[in-house]
């Protein structure tokens, strides 16, 4: 009973520590830049009007991920039926391979969309 509680408390402390270090370091960097006379507008993340909308990129990547998973299931089923011996790894291997390929294709298409907008 003590083990899971210890792990939960440890994970909370680690996450809190990382967040604290991130925000305190960011604050110190910003104060140093302001003291040197840097423009405060560099801290505002403004929307670039030339960038593709986030919802289009999200839908594109989600669609390609799901297509990759579906293709991986189909190809994994084919490989599982046709491989002799230990075919246990055919299904998860092809699912992960084609899902990753779909995300990679989505990355390149997104990069191409950003180039077209600029």
Short mmCIF file of N, CA and C in Angstrom, two decimals:
data_model
loop_
_atom_site.label_atom_id
_atom_site.label_comp_id
_atom_site.label_asym_id
_atom_site.label_seq_id
_atom_site.Cartn_x
_atom_site.Cartn_y
_atom_site.Cartn_z
N UNK A 1 0.82 -1.20 0.00
CA UNK A 1 0.00 0.00 0.00
C UNK A 1 0.86 1.25 0.00
N UNK A 2 2.02 1.18 0.62
CA UNK A 2 2.89 2.34 0.70
C UNK A 2 3.54 2.64 -0.65
N UNK A 3 3.80 1.60 -1.45
CA UNK A 3 4.47 1.75 -2.74
C UNK A 3 3.74 2.67 -3.71
N UNK A 4 2.45 2.42 -4.00
CA UNK A 4 1.75 3.30 -4.94
C UNK A 4 1.63 4.74 -4.45
N UNK A 5 1.45 4.92 -3.15
CA UNK A 5 1.35 6.27 -2.61
C UNK A 5 2.68 6.99 -2.76
N UNK A 6 3.78 6.29 -2.50
CA UNK A 6 5.11 6.87 -2.65
C UNK A 6 5.38 7.26 -4.10
N UNK A 7 4.98 6.41 -5.03
CA UNK A 7 5.19 6.71 -6.45
C UNK A 7 4.35 7.92 -6.86
N UNK A 8 3.12 7.99 -6.42
CA UNK A 8 2.25 9.12 -6.77
C UNK A 8 2.82 10.43 -6.22
N UNK A 9 3.25 10.42 -4.97
CA UNK A 9 3.82 11.62 -4.36
C UNK A 9 5.12 12.01 -5.06
N UNK A 10 5.95 11.03 -5.40
CA UNK A 10 7.20 11.32 -6.10
C UNK A 10 6.95 11.93 -7.47
N UNK A 11 5.99 11.40 -8.21
CA UNK A 11 5.67 11.94 -9.53
C UNK A 11 5.15 13.37 -9.41
N UNK A 12 4.33 13.63 -8.41
CA UNK A 12 3.81 14.99 -8.21
C UNK A 12 4.95 15.96 -7.91
N UNK A 13 5.88 15.55 -7.06
CA UNK A 13 7.01 16.40 -6.71
C UNK A 13 7.88 16.68 -7.94
N UNK A 14 8.10 15.67 -8.76
CA UNK A 14 8.92 15.84 -9.96
C UNK A 14 8.25 16.80 -10.94
N UNK A 15 6.96 16.63 -11.17
CA UNK A 15 6.24 17.50 -12.10
C UNK A 15 6.21 18.93 -11.56
N UNK A 16 5.98 19.10 -10.28
CA UNK A 16 5.98 20.43 -9.68
C UNK A 16 7.37 21.07 -9.80
N UNK A 17 8.42 20.30 -9.55
CA UNK A 17 9.78 20.82 -9.65
C UNK A 17 10.13 21.27 -11.06
N UNK A 18 9.75 20.49 -12.05
CA UNK A 18 10.02 20.86 -13.44
C UNK A 18 9.27 22.13 -13.80
N UNK A 19 8.00 22.21 -13.42
CA UNK A 19 7.21 23.41 -13.73
C UNK A 19 7.79 24.63 -13.03
N UNK A 20 8.20 24.48 -11.78
CA UNK A 20 8.78 25.60 -11.03
C UNK A 20 10.06 26.09 -11.69
N UNK A 21 10.94 25.17 -12.06
CA UNK A 21 12.18 25.56 -12.71
C UNK A 21 11.92 26.24 -14.05
N UNK A 22 10.96 25.74 -14.80
CA UNK A 22 10.64 26.33 -16.10
C UNK A 22 10.17 27.77 -15.95
N UNK A 23 9.21 27.99 -15.07
CA UNK A 23 8.65 29.34 -14.93
C UNK A 23 9.62 30.31 -14.26
N UNK A 24 10.39 29.84 -13.28
CA UNK A 24 11.33 30.75 -12.64
C UNK A 24 12.47 31.13 -13.59
N UNK A 25 12.95 30.19 -14.37
CA UNK A 25 14.00 30.48 -15.35
C UNK A 25 13.50 31.41 -16.43
N UNK A 26 12.29 31.18 -16.91
CA UNK A 26 11.72 32.05 -17.94
C UNK A 26 11.56 33.47 -17.42
N UNK A 27 11.14 33.61 -16.16
CA UNK A 27 10.99 34.94 -15.57
C UNK A 27 12.34 35.65 -15.47
N UNK A 28 13.37 34.94 -15.04
CA UNK A 28 14.70 35.54 -14.92
C UNK A 28 15.23 35.97 -16.28
N UNK A 29 15.02 35.15 -17.31
CA UNK A 29 15.48 35.51 -18.66
C UNK A 29 14.76 36.75 -19.16
N UNK A 30 13.48 36.82 -18.93
CA UNK A 30 12.71 37.98 -19.38
C UNK A 30 13.14 39.26 -18.66
N UNK A 31 13.35 39.15 -17.36
CA UNK A 31 13.81 40.32 -16.61
C UNK A 31 15.18 40.79 -17.09
N UNK A 32 16.06 39.86 -17.41
CA UNK A 32 17.39 40.23 -17.91
C UNK A 32 17.28 40.92 -19.27
N UNK A 33 16.41 40.43 -20.13
CA UNK A 33 16.24 41.06 -21.44
C UNK A 33 15.64 42.45 -21.31
N UNK A 34 14.69 42.61 -20.40
CA UNK A 34 14.07 43.93 -20.21
C UNK A 34 15.10 44.91 -19.64
N UNK A 35 15.96 44.45 -18.73
CA UNK A 35 16.99 45.32 -18.18
C UNK A 35 17.97 45.79 -19.24
N UNK A 36 18.21 44.94 -20.24
CA UNK A 36 19.13 45.31 -21.31
C UNK A 36 18.45 46.21 -22.36
N UNK A 37 17.15 46.42 -22.22
CA UNK A 37 16.45 47.30 -23.13
C UNK A 37 15.78 46.62 -24.30
N UNK A 38 15.58 45.32 -24.22
CA UNK A 38 14.91 44.60 -25.31
C UNK A 38 13.43 44.98 -25.35
N UNK A 39 12.85 44.90 -26.53
CA UNK A 39 11.45 45.23 -26.71
C UNK A 39 10.59 44.14 -26.06
N UNK A 40 9.56 44.53 -25.35
CA UNK A 40 8.70 43.58 -24.65
C UNK A 40 7.80 42.80 -25.60
N UNK A 41 7.71 43.22 -26.85
CA UNK A 41 6.83 42.53 -27.80
C UNK A 41 7.38 41.15 -28.19
N UNK A 42 8.63 40.86 -27.88
CA UNK A 42 9.17 39.54 -28.22
C UNK A 42 8.58 38.45 -27.34
N UNK A 43 7.95 38.84 -26.21
CA UNK A 43 7.35 37.84 -25.32
C UNK A 43 5.93 37.47 -25.73
N UNK A 44 5.32 38.25 -26.57
CA UNK A 44 3.94 37.99 -26.98
C UNK A 44 3.99 37.11 -28.21
N UNK A 45 3.35 35.98 -28.11
CA UNK A 45 3.29 35.08 -29.25
C UNK A 45 2.07 35.46 -30.09
N UNK A 46 2.28 36.30 -31.04
CA UNK A 46 1.19 36.73 -31.90
C UNK A 46 0.92 35.71 -32.98
N UNK A 47 -0.30 35.70 -33.46
CA UNK A 47 -0.65 34.80 -34.53
C UNK A 47 -0.10 35.34 -35.84
N UNK A 48 0.55 34.49 -36.54
CA UNK A 48 1.02 34.87 -37.86
C UNK A 48 -0.15 34.70 -38.83
N UNK A 49 -0.47 35.74 -39.53
CA UNK A 49 -1.61 35.68 -40.44
C UNK A 49 -1.33 34.78 -41.63
N UNK A 50 -0.07 34.51 -41.86
CA UNK A 50 0.30 33.69 -43.00
C UNK A 50 0.33 32.21 -42.66
N UNK A 51 0.24 31.85 -41.41
CA UNK A 51 0.31 30.44 -41.01
C UNK A 51 -1.03 29.75 -41.26
N UNK A 52 -0.95 28.46 -41.49
CA UNK A 52 -2.16 27.67 -41.69
C UNK A 52 -2.92 27.56 -40.38
N UNK A 53 -4.25 27.53 -40.41
CA UNK A 53 -5.03 27.41 -39.17
C UNK A 53 -4.73 26.10 -38.44
N UNK A 54 -4.75 26.18 -37.13
CA UNK A 54 -4.40 25.02 -36.30
C UNK A 54 -5.40 23.88 -36.51
N UNK A 55 -6.67 24.20 -36.69
CA UNK A 55 -7.66 23.14 -36.82
C UNK A 55 -7.45 22.35 -38.11
N UNK A 56 -6.97 22.98 -39.17
CA UNK A 56 -6.70 22.25 -40.40
C UNK A 56 -5.53 21.29 -40.22
N UNK A 57 -4.51 21.75 -39.54
CA UNK A 57 -3.34 20.91 -39.30
C UNK A 57 -3.71 19.74 -38.39
N UNK A 58 -4.52 20.00 -37.38
CA UNK A 58 -4.93 18.94 -36.45
C UNK A 58 -5.77 17.89 -37.16
N UNK A 59 -6.72 18.32 -37.97
CA UNK A 59 -7.56 17.37 -38.70
C UNK A 59 -6.74 16.57 -39.69
N UNK A 60 -5.82 17.24 -40.39
CA UNK A 60 -4.96 16.55 -41.36
C UNK A 60 -4.13 15.46 -40.68
N UNK A 61 -3.48 15.81 -39.57
CA UNK A 61 -2.64 14.83 -38.87
C UNK A 61 -3.46 13.71 -38.25
N UNK A 62 -4.63 14.03 -37.72
CA UNK A 62 -5.49 13.00 -37.14
C UNK A 62 -5.98 12.05 -38.22
N UNK A 63 -6.37 12.59 -39.37
CA UNK A 63 -6.85 11.75 -40.47
C UNK A 63 -5.74 10.83 -40.96
N UNK A 64 -4.54 11.36 -41.13
CA UNK A 64 -3.44 10.52 -41.59
C UNK A 64 -3.04 9.48 -40.55
N UNK A 65 -3.13 9.83 -39.27
CA UNK A 65 -2.85 8.85 -38.21
C UNK A 65 -3.85 7.71 -38.24
N UNK A 66 -5.12 8.05 -38.35
CA UNK A 66 -6.15 7.00 -38.38
C UNK A 66 -6.05 6.15 -39.64
N UNK A 67 -5.70 6.77 -40.76
CA UNK A 67 -5.50 5.99 -41.99
C UNK A 67 -4.31 5.06 -41.84
N UNK A 68 -3.26 5.52 -41.19
CA UNK A 68 -2.10 4.67 -40.95
C UNK A 68 -2.43 3.50 -40.03
N UNK A 69 -3.21 3.76 -39.00
CA UNK A 69 -3.62 2.68 -38.09
C UNK A 69 -4.48 1.66 -38.82
N UNK A 70 -5.42 2.15 -39.61
CA UNK A 70 -6.28 1.24 -40.38
C UNK A 70 -5.48 0.42 -41.37
N UNK A 71 -4.56 1.06 -42.09
CA UNK A 71 -3.71 0.32 -43.03
C UNK A 71 -2.82 -0.67 -42.31
N UNK A 72 -2.36 -0.31 -41.11
CA UNK A 72 -1.53 -1.22 -40.33
C UNK A 72 -2.30 -2.44 -39.88
N UNK A 73 -3.57 -2.26 -39.52
CA UNK A 73 -4.40 -3.41 -39.13
C UNK A 73 -4.62 -4.34 -40.30
N UNK A 74 -4.91 -3.76 -41.47
CA UNK A 74 -5.13 -4.59 -42.66
C UNK A 74 -3.85 -5.32 -43.05
N UNK A 75 -2.74 -4.60 -43.15
CA UNK A 75 -1.48 -5.22 -43.54
C UNK A 75 -1.01 -6.22 -42.47
N UNK A 76 -1.23 -5.89 -41.20
CA UNK A 76 -0.86 -6.82 -40.13
C UNK A 76 -1.66 -8.10 -40.18
N UNK A 77 -2.95 -7.99 -40.50
CA UNK A 77 -3.76 -9.20 -40.65
C UNK A 77 -3.30 -10.06 -41.80
N UNK A 78 -2.93 -9.42 -42.91
CA UNK A 78 -2.43 -10.17 -44.05
C UNK A 78 -1.12 -10.86 -43.71
N UNK A 79 -0.21 -10.13 -43.05
CA UNK A 79 1.06 -10.73 -42.67
C UNK A 79 0.89 -11.84 -41.64
N UNK A 80 -0.02 -11.65 -40.71
CA UNK A 80 -0.23 -12.65 -39.66
C UNK A 80 -0.74 -13.96 -40.24
N UNK A 81 -1.59 -13.86 -41.26
CA UNK A 81 -2.12 -15.08 -41.89
C UNK A 81 -1.11 -15.75 -42.79
N UNK A 82 -0.19 -15.00 -43.38
CA UNK A 82 0.72 -15.56 -44.38
C UNK A 82 2.09 -15.91 -43.84
N UNK A 83 2.45 -15.43 -42.65
CA UNK A 83 3.77 -15.74 -42.11
C UNK A 83 3.75 -17.08 -41.39
N UNK A 84 4.78 -17.85 -41.62
CA UNK A 84 4.92 -19.12 -40.91
C UNK A 84 5.74 -18.88 -39.65
N UNK A 85 5.46 -19.61 -38.63
CA UNK A 85 6.21 -19.47 -37.39
C UNK A 85 5.57 -18.46 -36.45
N UNK A 86 6.39 -17.68 -35.77
CA UNK A 86 5.91 -16.73 -34.77
C UNK A 86 5.46 -15.44 -35.47
N UNK A 87 4.16 -15.31 -35.66
CA UNK A 87 3.62 -14.13 -36.34
C UNK A 87 2.95 -13.19 -35.33
N UNK A 88 3.32 -13.29 -34.07
CA UNK A 88 2.73 -12.46 -33.03
C UNK A 88 3.07 -10.99 -33.22
N UNK A 89 4.25 -10.71 -33.74
CA UNK A 89 4.73 -9.33 -33.86
C UNK A 89 4.26 -8.64 -35.13
N UNK A 90 3.59 -9.33 -36.02
CA UNK A 90 3.19 -8.74 -37.29
C UNK A 90 2.16 -7.63 -37.08
N UNK A 91 1.16 -7.87 -36.26
CA UNK A 91 0.08 -6.88 -36.09
C UNK A 91 0.56 -5.59 -35.40
N UNK A 92 1.16 -5.64 -34.21
CA UNK A 92 1.58 -4.38 -33.60
C UNK A 92 2.69 -3.68 -34.38
N UNK A 93 3.56 -4.45 -34.99
CA UNK A 93 4.65 -3.85 -35.74
C UNK A 93 4.15 -3.04 -36.93
N UNK A 94 3.23 -3.61 -37.69
CA UNK A 94 2.73 -2.88 -38.86
C UNK A 94 1.84 -1.72 -38.46
N UNK A 95 1.10 -1.84 -37.36
CA UNK A 95 0.27 -0.72 -36.91
C UNK A 95 1.15 0.46 -36.54
N UNK A 96 2.18 0.23 -35.73
CA UNK A 96 3.06 1.33 -35.33
C UNK A 96 3.84 1.89 -36.53
N UNK A 97 4.27 1.01 -37.42
CA UNK A 97 5.03 1.46 -38.58
C UNK A 97 4.19 2.37 -39.47
N UNK A 98 2.98 1.96 -39.79
CA UNK A 98 2.15 2.76 -40.69
C UNK A 98 1.55 3.98 -39.99
N UNK A 99 1.30 3.91 -38.68
CA UNK A 99 0.83 5.10 -37.96
C UNK A 99 1.94 6.15 -37.93
N UNK A 100 3.16 5.74 -37.69
CA UNK A 100 4.29 6.66 -37.71
C UNK A 100 4.52 7.23 -39.11
N UNK A 101 4.34 6.41 -40.12
CA UNK A 101 4.48 6.89 -41.50
C UNK A 101 3.41 7.93 -41.81
N UNK A 102 2.19 7.69 -41.34
CA UNK A 102 1.13 8.68 -41.55
C UNK A 102 1.43 10.00 -40.88
N UNK A 103 1.95 9.96 -39.66
CA UNK A 103 2.32 11.20 -38.98
C UNK A 103 3.48 11.90 -39.66
N UNK A 104 4.42 11.14 -40.20
CA UNK A 104 5.54 11.74 -40.92
C UNK A 104 5.05 12.42 -42.20
N UNK A 105 4.15 11.79 -42.91
CA UNK A 105 3.56 12.40 -44.11
C UNK A 105 2.81 13.66 -43.72
N UNK A 106 2.07 13.63 -42.59
CA UNK A 106 1.36 14.81 -42.12
C UNK A 106 2.31 15.95 -41.79
N UNK A 107 3.47 15.62 -41.24
CA UNK A 107 4.47 16.65 -40.93
C UNK A 107 4.93 17.34 -42.21
N UNK A 108 5.24 16.54 -43.24
CA UNK A 108 5.72 17.13 -44.48
C UNK A 108 4.64 17.93 -45.20
N UNK A 109 3.40 17.47 -45.15
CA UNK A 109 2.31 18.23 -45.77
C UNK A 109 2.09 19.54 -45.01
N UNK A 110 2.16 19.50 -43.69
CA UNK A 110 2.01 20.72 -42.89
C UNK A 110 3.12 21.71 -43.21
N UNK A 111 4.34 21.20 -43.34
CA UNK A 111 5.47 22.05 -43.69
C UNK A 111 5.26 22.69 -45.06
N UNK A 112 4.71 21.93 -45.98
CA UNK A 112 4.44 22.43 -47.32
C UNK A 112 3.32 23.49 -47.27
N UNK A 113 2.30 23.30 -46.43
CA UNK A 113 1.24 24.28 -46.28
C UNK A 113 1.78 25.59 -45.73
N UNK A 114 2.70 25.51 -44.78
CA UNK A 114 3.30 26.72 -44.23
C UNK A 114 4.13 27.46 -45.27
N UNK A 115 4.82 26.71 -46.14
CA UNK A 115 5.61 27.35 -47.19
C UNK A 115 4.70 28.05 -48.20
N UNK A 116 3.56 27.44 -48.51
CA UNK A 116 2.65 28.04 -49.48
C UNK A 116 2.03 29.33 -48.93
N UNK A 117 1.79 29.39 -47.63
CA UNK A 117 1.19 30.59 -47.03
C UNK A 117 2.19 31.74 -46.98
N UNK A 118 3.48 31.42 -46.89
CA UNK A 118 4.50 32.47 -46.82
C UNK A 118 4.83 32.88 -48.19
#
